[in-house]
PDB file of C-alpha atoms in Angstrom:
ATOM      1  CA  MET A  16      -9.543 -41.481 -18.478  1.00  0.00           C
ATOM      2  CA  ASN A  17      -8.573 -37.674 -19.024  1.00  0.00           C
ATOM      3  CA  ALA A  18      -8.727 -36.848 -22.701  1.00  0.00           C
ATOM      4  CA  PRO A  19      -5.872 -34.485 -23.889  1.00  0.00           C
ATOM      5  CA  ILE A  20      -6.999 -31.069 -24.499  1.00  0.00           C
ATOM      6  CA  ASP A  21      -6.670 -29.565 -27.622  1.00  0.00           C
ATOM      7  CA  HIS A  22      -4.565 -26.429 -28.797  1.00  0.00           C
ATOM      8  CA  LEU A  23      -8.131 -24.323 -29.322  1.00  0.00           C
ATOM      9  CA  GLU A  24      -9.531 -25.750 -25.873  1.00  0.00           C
ATOM     10  CA  ARG A  25      -6.481 -24.574 -24.097  1.00  0.00           C
ATOM     11  CA  ARG A  26      -6.368 -21.166 -25.613  1.00  0.00           C
ATOM     12  CA  ARG A  27     -10.283 -20.720 -24.559  1.00  0.00           C
ATOM     13  CA  ILE A  28      -8.913 -21.555 -21.200  1.00  0.00           C
ATOM     14  CA  ARG A  29      -6.189 -19.323 -20.774  1.00  0.00           C
ATOM     15  CA  HIS A  30      -7.964 -16.342 -22.419  1.00  0.00           C
ATOM     16  CA  HIS A  31     -11.464 -17.155 -20.926  1.00  0.00           C
ATOM     17  CA  PRO A  32     -13.324 -13.408 -20.455  1.00  0.00           C
ATOM     18  CA  GLU A  33     -14.021 -13.783 -16.741  1.00  0.00           C
ATOM     19  CA  HIS A  34     -10.419 -13.387 -16.413  1.00  0.00           C
ATOM     20  CA  PRO A  35      -9.186 -10.884 -18.685  1.00  0.00           C
ATOM     21  CA  ARG A  36      -5.242 -10.206 -19.203  1.00  0.00           C
ATOM     22  CA  PRO A  37      -4.029  -7.134 -17.488  1.00  0.00           C
ATOM     23  CA  THR A  38      -2.848  -4.213 -19.868  1.00  0.00           C
ATOM     24  CA  ILE A  39       0.099  -2.698 -19.145  1.00  0.00           C
ATOM     25  CA  VAL A  40       0.241   1.133 -19.861  1.00  0.00           C
ATOM     26  CA  HIS A  41       3.451   3.477 -19.545  1.00  0.00           C
ATOM     27  CA  CYS A  42       1.583   6.956 -19.218  1.00  0.00           C
ATOM     28  CA  TYR A  43      -1.090   8.831 -18.243  1.00  0.00           C
ATOM     29  CA  ASN A  44      -2.327   9.192 -21.593  1.00  0.00           C
ATOM     30  CA  GLU A  45      -2.367   5.286 -21.805  1.00  0.00           C
ATOM     31  CA  TYR A  46      -4.026   5.206 -19.043  1.00  0.00           C
ATOM     32  CA  THR A  47      -6.762   7.275 -19.991  1.00  0.00           C
ATOM     33  CA  ARG A  48      -7.188   5.706 -23.222  1.00  0.00           C
ATOM     34  CA  HIS A  49      -7.657   2.384 -21.837  1.00  0.00           C
ATOM     35  CA  LEU A  50     -10.240   3.381 -19.164  1.00  0.00           C
ATOM     36  CA  ASP A  51     -12.271   5.083 -21.758  1.00  0.00           C
ATOM     37  CA  ALA A  52     -12.349   1.899 -23.752  1.00  0.00           C
ATOM     38  CA  GLY A  53     -13.707  -0.427 -20.890  1.00  0.00           C
ATOM     39  CA  ALA A  54     -10.654  -1.736 -19.714  1.00  0.00           C
ATOM     40  CA  THR A  55     -11.086  -3.638 -15.924  1.00  0.00           C
ATOM     41  CA  THR A  56      -7.685  -4.450 -15.274  1.00  0.00           C
ATOM     42  CA  LEU A  57      -4.427  -1.961 -15.576  1.00  0.00           C
ATOM     43  CA  ILE A  58      -1.020  -2.003 -14.841  1.00  0.00           C
ATOM     44  CA  ILE A  59       0.886   1.283 -14.553  1.00  0.00           C
ATOM     45  CA  ASP A  60       4.417   0.831 -15.066  1.00  0.00           C
ATOM     46  CA  SER A  61       6.251   4.409 -15.995  1.00  0.00           C
ATOM     47  CA  GLY A  62       9.724   5.600 -15.005  1.00  0.00           C
ATOM     48  CA  PRO A  63      10.461   7.856 -11.804  1.00  0.00           C
ATOM     49  CA  ASP A  64      10.475  10.795 -14.091  1.00  0.00           C
ATOM     50  CA  GLN A  65       6.960  11.116 -14.674  1.00  0.00           C
ATOM     51  CA  TRP A  66       4.094  12.012 -12.142  1.00  0.00           C
ATOM     52  CA  LEU A  67       0.765  10.502 -12.504  1.00  0.00           C
ATOM     53  CA  GLU A  68      -2.442  12.160 -11.289  1.00  0.00           C
ATOM     54  CA  LEU A  69      -4.753   9.173 -11.549  1.00  0.00           C
ATOM     55  CA  GLY A  70      -7.504  10.698  -9.682  1.00  0.00           C
ATOM     56  CA  HIS A  71     -10.406   8.834  -8.207  1.00  0.00           C
ATOM     57  CA  ILE A  72      -9.847   4.913  -9.302  1.00  0.00           C
ATOM     58  CA  PRO A  73     -13.391   3.629 -10.415  1.00  0.00           C
ATOM     59  CA  ASP A  74     -15.389   0.987  -8.454  1.00  0.00           C
ATOM     60  CA  ASN A  75     -15.002  -2.013 -11.261  1.00  0.00           C
ATOM     61  CA  VAL A  76     -11.490  -1.509 -11.982  1.00  0.00           C
ATOM     62  CA  ASP A  77      -8.292  -3.034 -10.742  1.00  0.00           C
ATOM     63  CA  ILE A  78      -5.412  -0.803 -10.814  1.00  0.00           C
ATOM     64  CA  THR A  79      -1.798  -1.635  -9.830  1.00  0.00           C
ATOM     65  CA  ILE A  80       1.113   0.352 -10.106  1.00  0.00           C
ATOM     66  CA  THR A  81       4.546  -1.129 -10.314  1.00  0.00           C
ATOM     67  CA  GLY A  82       8.025  -0.583 -11.046  1.00  0.00           C
ATOM     68  CA  GLN A  83       9.339   3.150 -10.167  1.00  0.00           C
ATOM     69  CA  THR A  84       5.854   4.808 -10.841  1.00  0.00           C
ATOM     70  CA  CYS A  85       5.106   7.947  -9.110  1.00  0.00           C
ATOM     71  CA  ALA A  86       1.468   8.652  -8.593  1.00  0.00           C
ATOM     72  CA  ALA A  87      -1.682  10.225  -6.556  1.00  0.00           C
ATOM     73  CA  VAL A  88      -4.843   8.658  -6.432  1.00  0.00           C
ATOM     74  CA  THR A  89      -7.803  10.888  -4.512  1.00  0.00           C
ATOM     75  CA  GLY A  90      -9.959   7.662  -4.043  1.00  0.00           C
ATOM     76  CA  GLY A  91     -11.125   4.199  -4.878  1.00  0.00           C
ATOM     77  CA  SER A  92      -8.987   1.390  -4.351  1.00  0.00           C
ATOM     78  CA  ILE A  93      -5.421   0.593  -6.323  1.00  0.00           C
ATOM     79  CA  THR A  94      -2.289  -2.013  -5.583  1.00  0.00           C
ATOM     80  CA  ALA A  95       1.125  -0.672  -5.226  1.00  0.00           C
ATOM     81  CA  ALA A  96       4.196  -2.785  -6.118  1.00  0.00           C
ATOM     82  CA  GLY A  97       7.589  -2.602  -6.870  1.00  0.00           C
ATOM     83  CA  ARG A  98       9.701   0.325  -5.873  1.00  0.00           C
ATOM     84  CA  CYS A  99       6.981   2.563  -6.884  1.00  0.00           C
ATOM     85  CA  PHE A 100       5.724   5.965  -4.827  1.00  0.00           C
ATOM     86  CA  LEU A 101       2.299   6.571  -4.036  1.00  0.00           C
ATOM     87  CA  GLN A 102       0.066   9.510  -2.520  1.00  0.00           C
ATOM     88  CA  ALA A 103      -3.549   8.331  -1.592  1.00  0.00           C
ATOM     89  CA  THR A 104      -6.177  10.664  -0.148  1.00  0.00           C
ATOM     90  CA  HIS A 105     -10.148  10.975   0.043  1.00  0.00           C
ATOM     91  CA  HIS A 106     -11.027   7.377   1.480  1.00  0.00           C
ATOM     92  CA  ALA A 107      -8.850   5.534  -0.947  1.00  0.00           C
ATOM     93  CA  ARG A 108      -8.162   1.933  -0.210  1.00  0.00           C
ATOM     94  CA  VAL A 109      -4.408   0.746  -1.083  1.00  0.00           C
ATOM     95  CA  SER A 110      -2.873  -2.631  -0.921  1.00  0.00           C
ATOM     96  CA  ALA A 111       0.958  -2.040  -0.632  1.00  0.00           C
ATOM     97  CA  TYR A 112       3.628  -4.992  -1.414  1.00  0.00           C
ATOM     98  CA  ASP A 113       7.224  -5.241  -2.041  1.00  0.00           C
ATOM     99  CA  PHE A 114       9.185  -1.798  -1.351  1.00  0.00           C
ATOM    100  CA  ALA A 115       6.118   0.322  -2.107  1.00  0.00           C
ATOM    101  CA  HIS A 116       6.213   3.587  -0.671  1.00  0.00           C
ATOM    102  CA  VAL A 117       2.981   5.352   0.540  1.00  0.00           C
ATOM    103  CA  GLU A 118       1.991   8.400   1.929  1.00  0.00           C
ATOM    104  CA  ALA A 119      -1.428   8.217   3.039  1.00  0.00           C
ATOM    105  CA  PHE A 120      -3.786  11.293   4.046  1.00  0.00           C
ATOM    106  CA  ASP A 121      -7.491  12.133   4.845  1.00  0.00           C
ATOM    107  CA  THR A 122      -8.731   8.661   6.315  1.00  0.00           C
ATOM    108  CA  THR A 123      -7.110   6.490   3.615  1.00  0.00           C
ATOM    109  CA  THR A 124      -7.070   2.560   4.369  1.00  0.00           C
ATOM    110  CA  ILE A 125      -3.566   1.074   3.797  1.00  0.00           C
ATOM    111  CA  ASN A 126      -2.558  -2.624   3.814  1.00  0.00           C
ATOM    112  CA  ALA A 127       0.850  -2.853   4.136  1.00  0.00           C
ATOM    113  CA  HIS A 128       2.877  -5.753   3.486  1.00  0.00           C
ATOM    114  CA  GLY A 129       6.277  -7.308   2.260  1.00  0.00           C
ATOM    115  CA  GLU A 130       8.856  -4.226   2.972  1.00  0.00           C
ATOM    116  CA  SER A 131       6.512  -1.508   2.041  1.00  0.00           C
ATOM    117  CA  ARG A 132       7.006   1.818   3.740  1.00  0.00           C
ATOM    118  CA  ILE A 133       3.821   3.572   4.537  1.00  0.00           C
ATOM    119  CA  VAL A 134       3.868   7.347   6.090  1.00  0.00           C
ATOM    120  CA  GLY A 135       0.335   8.140   7.656  1.00  0.00           C
ATOM    121  CA  THR A 136      -1.388  11.227   8.914  1.00  0.00           C
ATOM    122  CA  ASP A 137      -4.787  12.736   8.932  1.00  0.00           C
ATOM    123  CA  TYR A 138      -6.608   9.861  10.677  1.00  0.00           C
ATOM    124  CA  ALA A 139      -5.284   7.138   8.077  1.00  0.00           C
ATOM    125  CA  ASP A 140      -5.903   3.353   9.010  1.00  0.00           C
ATOM    126  CA  ILE A 141      -3.135   1.463   8.592  1.00  0.00           C
ATOM    127  CA  ARG A 142      -2.735  -2.550   9.247  1.00  0.00           C
ATOM    128  CA  ALA A 143       0.924  -3.399   8.932  1.00  0.00           C
ATOM    129  CA  ASP A 144       2.264  -7.174   8.540  1.00  0.00           C
ATOM    130  CA  GLU A 145       5.292  -8.839   7.426  1.00  0.00           C
ATOM    131  CA  HIS A 146       8.257  -6.527   7.560  1.00  0.00           C
ATOM    132  CA  ALA A 147       6.499  -2.904   6.625  1.00  0.00           C
ATOM    133  CA  VAL A 148       7.561   0.134   7.961  1.00  0.00           C
ATOM    134  CA  VAL A 149       5.081   2.756   9.162  1.00  0.00           C
ATOM    135  CA  PHE A 150       5.600   6.445  10.281  1.00  0.00           C
ATOM    136  CA  ALA A 151       2.171   7.526  11.858  1.00  0.00           C
ATOM    137  CA  HIS A 152       1.132  10.607  13.235  1.00  0.00           C
ATOM    138  CA  CYS A 153      -1.906  12.972  13.424  1.00  0.00           C
ATOM    139  CA  HIS A 154      -4.654  10.745  14.903  1.00  0.00           C
ATOM    140  CA  CYS A 155      -3.770   7.992  12.607  1.00  0.00           C
ATOM    141  CA  HIS A 156      -4.593   4.092  13.890  1.00  0.00           C
ATOM    142  CA  VAL A 157      -2.091   1.393  13.078  1.00  0.00           C
ATOM    143  CA  HIS A 158      -2.362  -2.229  13.500  1.00  0.00           C
ATOM    144  CA  ALA A 159       1.025  -3.733  13.766  1.00  0.00           C
ATOM    145  CA  ALA A 160       1.269  -7.191  12.943  1.00  0.00           C
ATOM    146  CA  GLY A 161       3.875  -9.523  11.706  1.00  0.00           C
ATOM    147  CA  HIS A 162       7.464  -8.200  11.996  1.00  0.00           C
ATOM    148  CA  SER A 163       6.485  -4.712  11.022  1.00  0.00           C
ATOM    149  CA  ARG A 164       8.293  -1.678  12.799  1.00  0.00           C
ATOM    150  CA  ILE A 165       6.019   0.900  13.623  1.00  0.00           C
ATOM    151  CA  ALA A 166       6.975   4.940  14.912  1.00  0.00           C
ATOM    152  CA  ALA A 167       4.098   6.548  15.916  1.00  0.00           C
ATOM    153  CA  THR A 168       3.419  10.201  17.585  1.00  0.00           C
ATOM    154  CA  ASP A 169       0.736  12.884  18.426  1.00  0.00           C
ATOM    155  CA  ALA A 170      -2.544  11.632  18.730  1.00  0.00           C
ATOM    156  CA  THR A 171      -1.930   8.183  17.172  1.00  0.00           C
ATOM    157  CA  THR A 172      -3.233   4.668  18.130  1.00  0.00           C
ATOM    158  CA  VAL A 173      -1.537   1.345  17.835  1.00  0.00           C
ATOM    159  CA  ALA A 174      -2.830  -1.958  18.448  1.00  0.00           C
ATOM    160  CA  ILE A 175       0.370  -4.740  18.667  1.00  0.00           C
ATOM    161  CA  ASN A 176       0.215  -7.762  17.746  1.00  0.00           C
ATOM    162  CA  CYS A 177       2.809 -10.809  17.175  1.00  0.00           C
ATOM    163  CA  ASP A 178       6.316  -9.555  17.026  1.00  0.00           C
ATOM    164  CA  ALA A 179       5.781  -6.357  15.713  1.00  0.00           C
ATOM    165  CA  GLN A 180       8.143  -3.395  17.459  1.00  0.00           C
ATOM    166  CA  VAL A 181       6.955  -0.144  17.981  1.00  0.00           C
ATOM    167  CA  ARG A 182       8.564   2.983  18.960  1.00  0.00           C
ATOM    168  CA  ALA A 183       6.088   5.513  20.327  1.00  0.00           C
ATOM    169  CA  SER A 184       6.144   9.119  21.960  1.00  0.00           C
ATOM    170  CA  ALA A 185       4.087   9.725  25.325  1.00  0.00           C
ATOM    171  CA  GLY A 186       0.693  10.635  23.793  1.00  0.00           C
ATOM    172  CA  VAL A 187       0.449   7.463  21.591  1.00  0.00           C
ATOM    173  CA  HIS A 188      -2.577   5.296  22.620  1.00  0.00           C
ATOM    174  CA  ILE A 189      -1.097   1.748  22.676  1.00  0.00           C
ATOM    175  CA  THR A 190      -3.529  -1.640  22.703  1.00  0.00           C
ATOM    176  CA  GLY A 191      -2.786  -5.077  22.424  1.00  0.00           C
ATOM    177  CA  ASP A 192       0.551  -6.923  23.749  1.00  0.00           C
ATOM    178  CA  HIS A 193       2.542  -4.113  24.349  1.00  0.00           C
ATOM    179  CA  GLN A 194       5.356  -6.231  26.233  1.00  0.00           C
ATOM    180  CA  SER A 195       8.340  -4.181  26.747  1.00  0.00           C
ATOM    181  CA  THR A 196      10.206  -6.135  24.151  1.00  0.00           C
ATOM    182  CA  ASN A 197       7.867  -4.889  21.855  1.00  0.00           C
ATOM    183  CA  LEU A 198       7.208  -1.087  23.038  1.00  0.00           C
ATOM    184  CA  THR A 199      10.006   1.427  22.950  1.00  0.00           C
ATOM    185  CA  ILE A 200       8.668   4.869  24.595  1.00  0.00           C
ATOM    186  CA  ASP A 201      10.887   7.859  22.838  1.00  0.00           C
ATOM    187  CA  ALA A 202      10.513  11.412  22.611  1.00  0.00           C
ATOM    188  CA  ARG A 203      11.645  10.957  18.826  1.00  0.00           C
ATOM    189  CA  PRO A 204      10.517   7.880  17.685  1.00  0.00           C
ATOM    190  CA  ILE A 205      10.023   8.368  13.709  1.00  0.00           C
ATOM    191  CA  ASN A 206      13.728  10.272  13.819  1.00  0.00           C
ATOM    192  CA  ARG A 207      15.108   7.041  15.462  1.00  0.00           C
ATOM    193  CA  LEU A 208      13.429   4.650  13.392  1.00  0.00           C
ATOM    194  CA  ALA A 209      14.455   6.500  10.182  1.00  0.00           C
ATOM    195  CA  ASP A 210      18.165   6.657  11.515  1.00  0.00           C
ATOM    196  CA  HIS A 211      18.238   3.093  12.105  1.00  0.00           C
ATOM    197  CA  LEU A 212      16.716   2.087   8.604  1.00  0.00           C
ATOM    198  CA  ASN A 213      19.246   4.331   7.277  1.00  0.00           C
ATOM    199  CA  ARG A 214      22.223   2.508   8.777  1.00  0.00           C
TER     200      ARG A 214
END
C-alpha cells in the first residue's frame, strides 16, 4: 500500500537540485548576470525591439530563446522556439521548434522541427523534419524528412526521405528517395518556394 506523500516531500521532489527550474530573462544584462551567477538553464524571452548578441554559449548551459526574441550566437548549443529570430555562426548547434526563424552560417548544425524556417549557407548542416521549411545555398547539406519543404541552389547536397518536398536548381546533388513527386528541378527554387509560402 502506498503511503501519502507529505507536503515537504512533494516540495523536495519538485525542487530537486538535479533538475533546476529555468530562469527567465528579458534582456542582455539579466542574461549575463545569471550566467555569471552560475545559472545552468536560461530561457530568454525579450521583445523584437532588442537585438541580443549572446556570443558563444558555454557548454554546461542550456539556453532557450522564445517569444519574439532576436539574437545571435557565435557557437555553442541553443534551442530556438516560439516566433524568435536567430543568427547562428561558427559551429553553433541549434534545435529549432515552433515557428522559429534561423539563419545558419559557417558550418552551423541545425535540427529543424515544427514549422521552423531555416536559411542555410556556407556549409551549414541542416536536418529538417515535421513541417520545417529550408532555404539552402552555398554548399549546405540538408537531410529532408517528414513533410519538410526544401529549396536548394548552388552546390548544395540534399538527402530526401519520407514525404519531404524538394525544389532544386540543376547544380544541387540529390540523394535518397528522389521520386518525381518529391523533387522538382527549378531554375529559381528559392523564389518559387518563397512565393508559394506567401500565398
